[in-house]
């Protein structure tokens, strides 16, 4: 007699998402056809030590009606080939769909992607905000087999983490402005950083005061951390510091002087050259 | 009663009259460019920008990377088919299908090359407006996003197309090296959906990696590299100047020779006339060929590059000074406490 068999739950699988993937999904959702309730697409990335790193994605046209679903496999293959030529390291790791709930056809699509890669991840992004928030969830599928016969599939939610390093490079504020915003200037950034630094320092200060006054229970590891940080500041003699400061200042001033000199020369050559005898 | 003006006609008229004011990048386009350039670093990479040309704004709504060209077997035709396949696939999911330019990564802003100008002119033949987004991964790692949108000035393209890249034509059209490139301000645009997404995934850390990068005091290596490039450029300037002065010397010498020859010929003709013979022609085009003038384009590009390096040197210098002053203030405050 055939035995009933539920495939092992892959332990320790988690998903790490790049924000770009989510932005791409949002854009694809905005650009969907009028009658189309949701968009699906392929996720690209790589798997290291059981962690699925999702780095890129592209939308794939599909059609759903009642219990039938058709995915444009040709489109998926072509785009995969094209992406592969740019970045060899990115493999198919799963697929995404917009919406919050899993539906019947999802199992079919999951079957297709499971054949494309090992441990296909299914990502849902609730772009329509049915649940009231833009929830993001990742699933992997477990198979329920009776001997050779497939009986069912179980989607199991796995941990999903969103890396923010990339949006930090661009700047959250720059991206967050509703509508259009010009790029921030250098000095604005520095000022913001200083404001933050000050805030963090005053918070640490307030915490230390509170603990000293007995208003708050002391946390030893936190205290150690603060002490380490404070002792980490190098201590200089006033003279030494002065020297260092003037040295650096003079260096920068010299470089600036040089660059201005070069510019002056360029401008001079521009003016001195005549139409019959151009210097440059 | 006047005929109603259709929107299409109005839109058309607008694009004709108004110059390009702003390049608007969608949030995911910025992220894509940053990703591709960062992955490719230190190799320089390029990609295509897709979008819409709306009056004074050039909206860049999507982009895709080009495969890097170091694979030798990748022929020219292969690249073209890649582009076509990609655009066809993207059209199927309703992405804007108009090419509006390209993006490329750069090292310390050294992007002014002849290839860039040739690409611009190539693009200009098929599309009216074309922009090149230049991204510098190195300076961006220091806490400031370094994105630039550049185009060529219309006058320059006109002169270039007429094949008149000689010094004479350039002077006639009053084009100096400052009139080659045009920088256009960039706006970043997020759709409401993207904005809400950002709110839900935004890190609530009190300080992010950019804050640390910004407070970094050492600009030494960057300045060094910049100065090195500037030095190379200045060498080029000197070489070009030598070419120009060599040309002037040659022209002067030729003119002198011509005068001597003419004098000799006149004397000869005078004696021949006395002897009753036919005078020889006083102009001999075969003898003195015009000396080719060195192309001004190289000089223009080098000048632009020198200017660029100077600007960034100034910029970094000023930045360091700011930070040093701050440090000084901080130190004083600490000593007085």
XYZ file of C-alpha atoms in Angstrom:
617
model
C 0.000 0.000 0.000
C 1.261 3.400 -0.846
C 2.221 5.562 2.090
C 0.946 9.031 2.762
C 3.901 11.342 2.743
C 4.247 15.060 3.478
C 7.560 16.382 2.226
C 9.851 17.757 4.881
C 9.521 21.322 5.876
C 12.762 22.931 4.788
C 14.123 24.130 8.073
C 15.774 27.484 8.394
C 14.668 28.809 5.038
C 14.249 32.539 5.033
C 13.916 35.173 2.364
C 15.868 38.385 2.009
C 14.338 40.953 -0.294
C 15.864 43.938 -1.981
C 13.594 46.967 -1.999
C 14.055 47.288 -5.761
C 11.999 44.116 -6.197
C 9.077 45.665 -4.331
C 9.331 48.903 -6.297
C 9.317 46.924 -9.521
C 6.258 44.979 -8.421
C 4.442 48.207 -7.576
C 5.287 49.641 -10.970
C 4.126 46.473 -12.724
C 0.881 46.601 -10.743
C 0.254 50.206 -11.788
C 0.872 49.271 -15.403
C -1.371 46.182 -15.470
C -4.142 45.838 -18.023
C -7.457 47.382 -17.135
C -9.332 44.142 -16.607
C -6.493 42.344 -14.912
C -6.987 41.867 -11.174
C -3.372 41.073 -10.345
C 0.100 40.721 -11.811
C 2.556 37.892 -11.442
C 6.209 37.660 -12.291
C 9.476 35.855 -11.843
C 11.875 36.484 -8.971
C 15.607 36.392 -9.603
C 18.365 36.019 -7.084
C 20.518 33.395 -5.461
C 20.395 30.958 -2.559
C 23.183 30.867 0.007
C 23.024 28.723 3.158
C 19.300 28.268 2.928
C 18.686 31.985 2.651
C 17.006 33.049 -0.545
C 18.299 36.414 -1.675
C 15.799 37.993 -4.039
C 17.551 40.679 -6.032
C 15.563 41.299 -9.149
C 12.270 40.501 -10.775
C 10.265 40.953 -13.923
C 6.586 40.773 -14.713
C 5.179 37.925 -16.801
C 1.847 38.267 -18.629
C -0.751 35.724 -17.594
C -4.411 34.973 -17.888
C -6.789 33.683 -15.277
C -10.384 32.631 -15.658
C -12.265 30.418 -13.233
C -9.919 27.546 -12.512
C -7.785 27.951 -15.589
C -4.540 29.808 -15.625
C -2.123 30.376 -18.460
C 1.300 31.919 -18.044
C 3.299 33.236 -20.981
C 6.192 30.834 -20.608
C 7.869 32.120 -23.727
C 7.993 35.614 -22.223
C 9.407 34.259 -18.985
C 12.137 32.317 -20.798
C 13.159 35.169 -23.092
C 13.395 37.681 -20.280
C 15.310 35.228 -18.137
C 17.836 34.752 -20.936
C 18.174 38.508 -21.349
C 18.660 39.095 -17.633
C 21.068 36.224 -17.465
C 23.323 37.903 -19.996
C 23.633 40.956 -17.786
C 24.101 39.180 -14.488
C 25.118 35.537 -14.543
C 24.689 35.122 -10.824
C 20.962 35.760 -10.832
C 18.918 32.574 -11.098
C 15.214 31.974 -10.940
C 14.304 31.605 -7.267
C 10.527 31.810 -7.385
C 7.653 34.000 -8.347
C 5.548 36.850 -7.022
C 1.909 37.811 -7.203
C 0.042 40.855 -5.996
C -2.791 40.363 -3.560
C -2.911 39.070 -0.023
C -4.504 35.659 -0.224
C -3.493 32.437 -1.888
C -5.892 31.025 -4.434
C -6.388 27.809 -6.363
C -4.425 28.723 -9.496
C -1.462 29.612 -7.314
C -0.765 25.927 -6.827
C -0.558 25.451 -10.585
C 1.838 28.347 -11.045
C 3.835 27.088 -8.097
C 4.115 23.708 -9.843
C 5.545 25.408 -12.892
C 8.122 27.407 -10.940
C 9.020 24.417 -8.772
C 10.168 22.761 -11.992
C 12.292 25.810 -12.821
C 14.247 25.934 -9.612
C 14.836 24.292 -6.267
C 12.591 25.395 -3.421
C 10.630 27.986 -5.378
C 9.607 30.911 -3.215
C 6.220 32.508 -3.593
C 6.028 36.165 -2.640
C 2.788 38.061 -2.184
C 2.593 41.828 -2.035
C -0.748 43.311 -1.130
C -0.650 46.246 -3.520
C -4.415 46.741 -3.390
C -4.194 46.904 0.414
C -7.160 44.596 0.971
C -5.987 43.953 4.478
C -5.536 47.658 5.149
C -1.788 47.602 4.870
C 0.836 46.828 2.303
C 1.644 43.442 3.687
C 4.425 41.362 2.231
C 4.680 37.633 2.771
C 6.823 34.810 1.447
C 5.828 31.164 1.198
C 7.362 27.891 0.220
C 5.324 24.890 -0.801
C 5.269 21.471 0.803
C 3.974 18.533 -1.177
C 1.537 15.978 0.138
C 2.036 12.731 -1.735
C 0.277 9.403 -1.585
C 2.961 7.173 -2.956
C 3.664 8.557 -6.403
C 0.419 10.420 -6.566
C 0.294 14.103 -5.705
C -2.534 14.897 -3.407
C -2.083 18.454 -2.312
C 0.261 21.320 -1.753
C 0.667 23.312 1.366
C 1.967 26.825 1.317
C 3.990 27.507 4.383
C 4.892 31.030 5.322
C 8.592 31.682 5.865
C 10.437 34.553 7.396
C 10.867 37.489 5.040
C 13.295 40.292 5.626
C 13.641 43.462 3.590
C 17.109 44.893 3.179
C 17.229 48.663 3.177
C 20.829 49.279 2.236
C 19.966 50.320 -1.277
C 17.297 52.817 -0.441
C 19.681 54.234 2.095
C 22.210 54.920 -0.653
C 19.630 56.840 -2.584
C 18.123 58.395 0.492
C 14.764 57.552 1.961
C 13.719 61.199 2.014
C 14.475 61.642 -1.642
C 12.296 58.723 -2.585
C 9.537 59.416 -0.078
C 8.526 62.824 -1.368
C 5.122 62.518 -2.915
C 5.303 63.615 -6.498
C 8.513 65.087 -7.810
C 11.448 66.302 -5.783
C 14.840 67.627 -6.819
C 17.968 65.818 -5.689
C 19.238 66.926 -2.289
C 22.383 68.999 -1.958
C 25.492 67.949 -0.142
C 25.139 70.341 2.748
C 21.521 69.404 3.448
C 22.635 65.858 4.015
C 25.384 66.856 6.393
C 23.014 69.002 8.393
C 20.507 66.187 8.666
C 23.222 63.827 9.792
C 24.368 66.249 12.464
C 20.833 66.724 13.703
C 20.476 62.988 13.995
C 23.794 62.662 15.741
C 22.774 65.262 18.262
C 19.476 63.544 18.879
C 21.149 60.194 19.398
C 23.661 61.726 21.793
C 21.020 63.465 23.832
C 19.033 60.246 24.034
C 22.048 58.372 25.295
C 22.723 61.184 27.719
C 19.175 61.172 29.035
C 19.338 57.424 29.485
C 22.575 57.641 31.428
C 21.165 60.387 33.664
C 18.043 58.383 34.340
C 20.034 55.350 35.332
C 22.304 57.424 37.532
C 19.290 58.962 39.239
C 17.793 55.540 39.731
C 14.705 56.240 37.627
C 15.415 53.382 35.283
C 16.879 49.930 35.840
C 20.460 49.669 34.645
C 21.204 47.400 31.723
C 24.741 46.163 32.079
C 25.387 45.318 28.459
C 24.040 48.691 27.348
C 26.211 50.435 29.917
C 29.256 48.563 28.703
C 28.458 49.506 25.174
C 28.147 53.172 26.051
C 31.370 53.082 28.037
C 33.182 51.414 25.129
C 31.943 54.061 22.765
C 33.012 56.889 25.027
C 36.472 55.443 25.522
C 36.690 54.884 21.786
C 37.075 58.604 21.229
C 40.784 59.250 20.759
C 42.254 61.704 23.201
C 44.665 64.262 21.810
C 46.705 66.975 23.428
C 45.513 70.404 22.405
C 48.672 71.122 20.470
C 48.626 67.835 18.653
C 45.039 68.356 17.673
C 45.745 71.866 16.517
C 48.563 70.609 14.320
C 46.442 67.949 12.742
C 43.659 70.370 12.085
C 45.865 72.992 10.487
C 47.627 70.373 8.395
C 44.390 69.042 6.961
C 43.022 72.516 6.463
C 46.129 73.599 4.627
C 46.016 70.512 2.447
C 42.475 71.189 1.375
C 43.154 74.854 0.844
C 46.151 74.023 -1.303
C 44.148 71.633 -3.446
C 41.416 74.195 -3.829
C 43.953 76.836 -4.736
C 45.425 74.570 -7.370
C 42.087 73.788 -8.917
C 41.143 77.449 -8.986
C 44.458 78.248 -10.602
C 43.808 75.720 -13.348
C 40.372 77.149 -13.929
C 41.766 80.649 -14.098
C 44.246 79.467 -16.718
C 41.488 77.917 -18.760
C 39.449 81.102 -18.616
C 42.506 83.149 -19.502
C 43.296 81.015 -22.535
C 39.682 81.337 -23.548
C 39.875 85.140 -23.447
C 43.335 85.614 -24.911
C 42.744 83.402 -27.898
C 41.360 85.308 -30.858
C 39.480 84.016 -33.825
C 42.608 84.128 -35.961
C 44.916 82.758 -33.322
C 43.113 80.484 -30.882
C 45.219 79.385 -27.977
C 43.078 76.379 -27.292
C -16.384 80.684 -33.675
C -12.857 79.420 -33.531
C -12.347 75.705 -33.958
C -11.693 73.891 -30.679
C -8.057 73.085 -30.143
C -7.430 69.408 -29.674
C -5.240 68.252 -26.836
C -2.999 66.399 -29.228
C -2.335 69.558 -31.206
C -1.631 71.458 -28.019
C 0.750 68.845 -26.756
C 2.528 68.852 -30.068
C 2.909 72.584 -30.098
C 4.267 72.599 -26.592
C 7.009 70.087 -27.274
C 8.142 72.103 -30.215
C 8.544 75.330 -28.358
C 9.763 74.518 -24.931
C 13.295 73.596 -24.082
C 13.981 70.670 -21.786
C 13.906 71.851 -18.179
C 13.792 68.804 -15.968
C 14.537 65.097 -16.151
C 12.164 63.168 -13.948
C 13.324 59.786 -12.768
C 10.974 57.253 -11.241
C 12.092 55.827 -7.919
C 12.556 52.321 -9.241
C 14.610 53.635 -12.164
C 17.028 55.255 -9.718
C 17.244 52.016 -7.761
C 17.820 49.983 -10.911
C 20.593 52.267 -12.089
C 22.235 52.209 -8.676
C 21.998 48.417 -8.543
C 23.413 47.831 -12.006
C 26.260 50.315 -11.639
C 27.149 48.988 -8.208
C 27.192 45.386 -9.355
C 29.275 46.272 -12.359
C 31.787 48.379 -10.434
C 34.667 48.804 -11.219
C 33.686 47.952 -14.799
C 31.762 50.782 -16.369
C 28.286 49.735 -17.397
C 25.522 51.196 -19.514
C 21.816 50.706 -19.983
C 18.852 52.097 -21.792
C 16.302 54.574 -20.468
C 12.652 54.325 -21.444
C 10.042 56.968 -20.879
C 7.978 59.822 -22.175
C 8.765 63.257 -23.472
C 6.201 65.599 -21.946
C 6.752 69.254 -22.775
C 9.495 70.604 -20.566
C 9.888 67.380 -18.648
C 11.494 64.187 -19.796
C 9.936 61.405 -17.754
C 12.079 58.336 -17.364
C 9.712 55.597 -16.293
C 11.799 52.494 -16.813
C 15.211 51.289 -17.814
C 17.091 48.083 -18.530
C 20.764 47.229 -18.375
C 22.941 46.320 -21.330
C 25.147 43.267 -21.010
C 28.743 44.307 -20.477
C 30.756 44.450 -23.639
C 33.864 42.625 -22.524
C 32.597 39.354 -24.001
C 34.414 39.240 -27.281
C 31.932 36.984 -29.038
C 29.176 39.511 -28.477
C 28.868 41.102 -31.871
C 27.188 44.347 -32.743
C 24.123 42.549 -34.087
C 23.758 40.609 -30.875
C 23.490 43.803 -28.858
C 20.825 45.150 -31.168
C 18.741 41.989 -30.934
C 19.099 42.057 -27.152
C 17.693 45.560 -27.147
C 14.802 44.670 -29.439
C 13.887 41.524 -27.498
C 13.974 43.397 -24.221
C 11.815 46.213 -25.496
C 9.311 43.806 -27.014
C 9.018 41.927 -23.719
C 8.629 45.115 -21.740
C 5.955 46.393 -24.087
C 3.912 43.293 -23.378
C 3.664 44.341 -19.749
C 2.752 47.913 -20.717
C 6.045 49.611 -20.034
C 6.616 52.877 -21.912
C 8.339 51.887 -25.066
C 10.127 55.046 -26.132
C 13.839 55.320 -25.864
C 14.767 58.574 -24.183
C 18.471 58.028 -23.715
C 20.844 55.891 -21.760
C 22.641 55.730 -18.423
C 26.221 54.926 -17.632
C 28.472 54.688 -14.636
C 31.585 56.783 -14.342
C 34.734 57.139 -12.309
C 34.954 60.562 -10.693
C 32.976 62.209 -13.461
C 35.287 61.395 -16.347
C 32.584 60.864 -18.910
C 33.417 63.432 -21.570
C 34.623 61.296 -24.437
C 34.279 61.278 -28.184
C 32.234 58.070 -27.918
C 29.710 59.861 -25.741
C 29.284 62.584 -28.328
C 28.991 60.059 -31.134
C 26.336 58.136 -29.218
C 24.446 61.360 -28.615
C 24.504 62.236 -32.289
C 23.385 58.703 -33.191
C 20.456 58.933 -30.814
C 19.603 62.431 -31.962
C 18.923 61.066 -35.426
C 16.050 58.887 -34.266
C 14.682 60.689 -31.228
C 14.183 64.344 -30.619
C 15.281 64.472 -27.051
C 17.932 62.343 -25.579
C 19.555 62.439 -22.200
C 22.421 60.609 -20.603
C 22.260 59.858 -16.892
C 25.690 59.591 -15.349
C 26.026 57.855 -12.004
C 29.182 57.797 -9.934
C 29.208 54.833 -7.538
C 32.380 55.990 -5.833
C 31.290 59.412 -4.700
C 27.810 58.096 -3.990
C 29.351 55.801 -1.410
C 30.317 58.956 0.477
C 26.783 59.827 1.380
C 25.680 62.001 -1.510
C 23.805 60.582 -4.445
C 25.783 61.593 -7.514
C 23.444 61.511 -10.470
C 23.773 63.850 -13.389
C 21.645 64.278 -16.474
C 23.557 65.641 -19.428
C 22.718 66.432 -23.012
C 24.544 68.114 -25.840
C 23.622 71.678 -26.660
C 21.522 72.028 -29.805
C 23.986 74.346 -31.505
C 26.760 71.863 -31.087
C 24.732 68.999 -32.543
C 23.818 71.196 -35.513
C 27.418 72.045 -36.247
C 28.493 68.454 -35.695
C 25.873 67.151 -38.114
C 26.968 69.581 -40.781
C 30.324 67.929 -40.486
C 31.853 71.201 -39.449
C 34.034 70.193 -36.569
C 36.839 72.410 -37.802
C 38.125 75.299 -35.817
C 36.815 77.757 -38.343
C 33.228 76.510 -38.292
C 33.216 76.274 -34.499
C 34.370 79.861 -34.223
C 31.806 80.945 -36.769
C 29.032 79.378 -34.735
C 30.605 80.902 -31.612
C 30.871 77.561 -29.855
C 33.447 77.436 -27.113
C 34.249 74.420 -24.990
C 31.598 75.512 -22.531
C 28.906 75.107 -25.167
C 29.210 71.374 -25.656
C 27.450 69.823 -22.678
C 24.361 70.905 -20.880
C 23.400 69.668 -17.442
C 19.743 69.297 -16.651
C 18.328 69.156 -13.125
C 16.952 65.805 -12.003
C 13.762 65.231 -10.067
C 12.901 61.969 -8.410
C 9.310 60.904 -8.685
C 7.556 58.215 -6.670
C 4.102 56.950 -7.429
C 1.702 57.088 -4.464
C 1.892 53.303 -4.267
C 5.686 53.399 -4.126
C 5.512 56.088 -1.444
C 3.224 54.020 0.737
C 5.446 51.025 0.161
C 8.397 53.044 1.328
C 6.535 54.113 4.457
C 5.814 50.509 5.319
C 9.350 49.224 4.796
C 11.267 52.265 5.959
C 13.966 51.413 8.463
C 13.319 53.041 11.826
C 16.981 53.146 12.694
C 18.157 56.406 14.184
C 21.157 56.511 11.902
C 21.773 54.785 8.574
C 24.896 53.944 6.636
C 24.837 57.281 4.861
C 25.228 59.129 8.154
C 28.455 57.294 8.853
C 29.687 57.911 5.333
C 28.945 61.611 5.646
C 30.826 62.015 8.897
C 33.920 60.354 7.452
C 36.744 62.866 7.562
C 39.248 61.330 5.189
C 38.958 62.473 1.619
C 42.625 61.776 0.958
C 42.372 58.875 -1.503
C 39.570 60.535 -3.426
C 41.440 63.830 -3.718
C 44.556 61.953 -4.744
C 42.768 60.104 -7.515
C 41.129 63.309 -8.658
C 44.427 65.153 -8.754
C 45.980 62.295 -10.663
C 43.276 62.489 -13.304
C 43.598 66.253 -13.427
C 47.323 65.878 -13.953
C 46.805 63.506 -16.861
C 44.327 65.904 -18.357
C 46.708 68.826 -18.028
C 49.343 66.785 -19.837
C 46.834 66.288 -22.608
C 46.108 70.012 -22.686
C 49.789 70.762 -23.070
C 50.098 68.200 -25.851
C 47.122 69.702 -27.654
C 48.540 73.188 -27.227
C 51.770 72.032 -28.756
C 49.820 70.678 -31.694
C 48.109 74.033 -32.152
C 51.302 76.051 -31.929
C 53.015 73.597 -34.267
C 50.195 74.177 -36.704
C 50.569 77.944 -36.448
C 54.294 77.716 -36.992
C 53.807 75.532 -40.029
C 51.234 77.886 -41.491
C 53.532 80.873 -40.960
C 56.449 79.049 -42.563
C 54.345 78.039 -45.511
C 53.197 81.589 -46.028
C 56.760 82.779 -45.969
C 57.749 80.179 -48.547
C 54.804 81.213 -50.672
C 55.890 84.842 -50.592
C 59.427 83.922 -51.585
C 58.199 81.745 -54.394
C 55.853 84.476 -55.616
C 58.634 87.036 -55.622
C 60.875 84.705 -57.572
C 58.136 83.969 -60.078
C 57.440 87.692 -60.568
C 61.071 88.416 -61.245
C 61.172 85.524 -63.654
C 58.034 86.771 -65.372
C 59.493 90.261 -65.676
C 62.587 88.901 -67.431
C 60.425 86.686 -69.629
C 58.228 89.645 -70.566
C 61.344 91.632 -71.546
C 62.430 88.727 -73.685
C 58.960 88.692 -75.253
C 57.921 85.293 -73.857
C 54.582 84.257 -72.277
C 54.569 84.919 -68.488
C 54.219 81.847 -66.224
C 51.090 81.646 -64.018
C 51.532 83.323 -60.669
C 49.519 80.798 -58.770
C 50.437 77.194 -58.394
C 47.941 75.338 -56.265
C 49.813 72.056 -56.394
C 52.891 73.428 -54.721
C 51.373 74.583 -51.431
C 48.814 72.291 -49.872
C 46.802 73.717 -46.981
C 47.985 72.283 -43.676
C 45.196 70.483 -41.791
C 44.133 72.216 -38.617
C 44.045 70.049 -35.497
C 40.492 69.131 -34.501
C 39.154 71.421 -31.820
C 36.882 68.711 -30.442
C 39.642 66.985 -28.498
C 40.613 70.232 -26.891
C 37.016 70.991 -26.051
C 36.529 67.648 -24.379
C 39.745 67.905 -22.417
C 38.826 71.381 -21.291
C 35.464 70.141 -20.142
C 37.087 67.365 -18.234
C 39.614 69.659 -16.601
C 36.786 71.927 -15.570
C 34.903 68.972 -14.157
C 37.844 67.754 -12.090
C 38.466 71.270 -10.802
C 34.866 71.531 -9.746
C 34.892 68.266 -7.887
C 38.233 69.119 -6.274
C 36.757 72.380 -5.102
C 33.714 70.562 -3.906
C 35.624 67.958 -1.918
C 37.941 70.610 -0.566
C 35.051 72.719 0.623
C 33.401 69.680 2.136
C 36.517 68.808 4.080
C 36.890 72.360 5.305
C 33.327 72.322 6.567
C 33.902 69.123 8.466
C 37.217 70.322 9.866
C 35.611 73.504 11.140
C 32.951 71.439 12.770
C 35.543 69.226 14.372
C 37.376 72.270 15.606
C 34.199 73.592 17.188
C 33.493 70.248 18.754
C 36.970 70.012 20.174
C 36.833 73.499 21.637
C 33.513 72.744 23.241
C 34.957 69.579 24.749
C 38.070 71.323 26.065
C 36.056 74.102 27.646
C 33.864 71.527 29.389
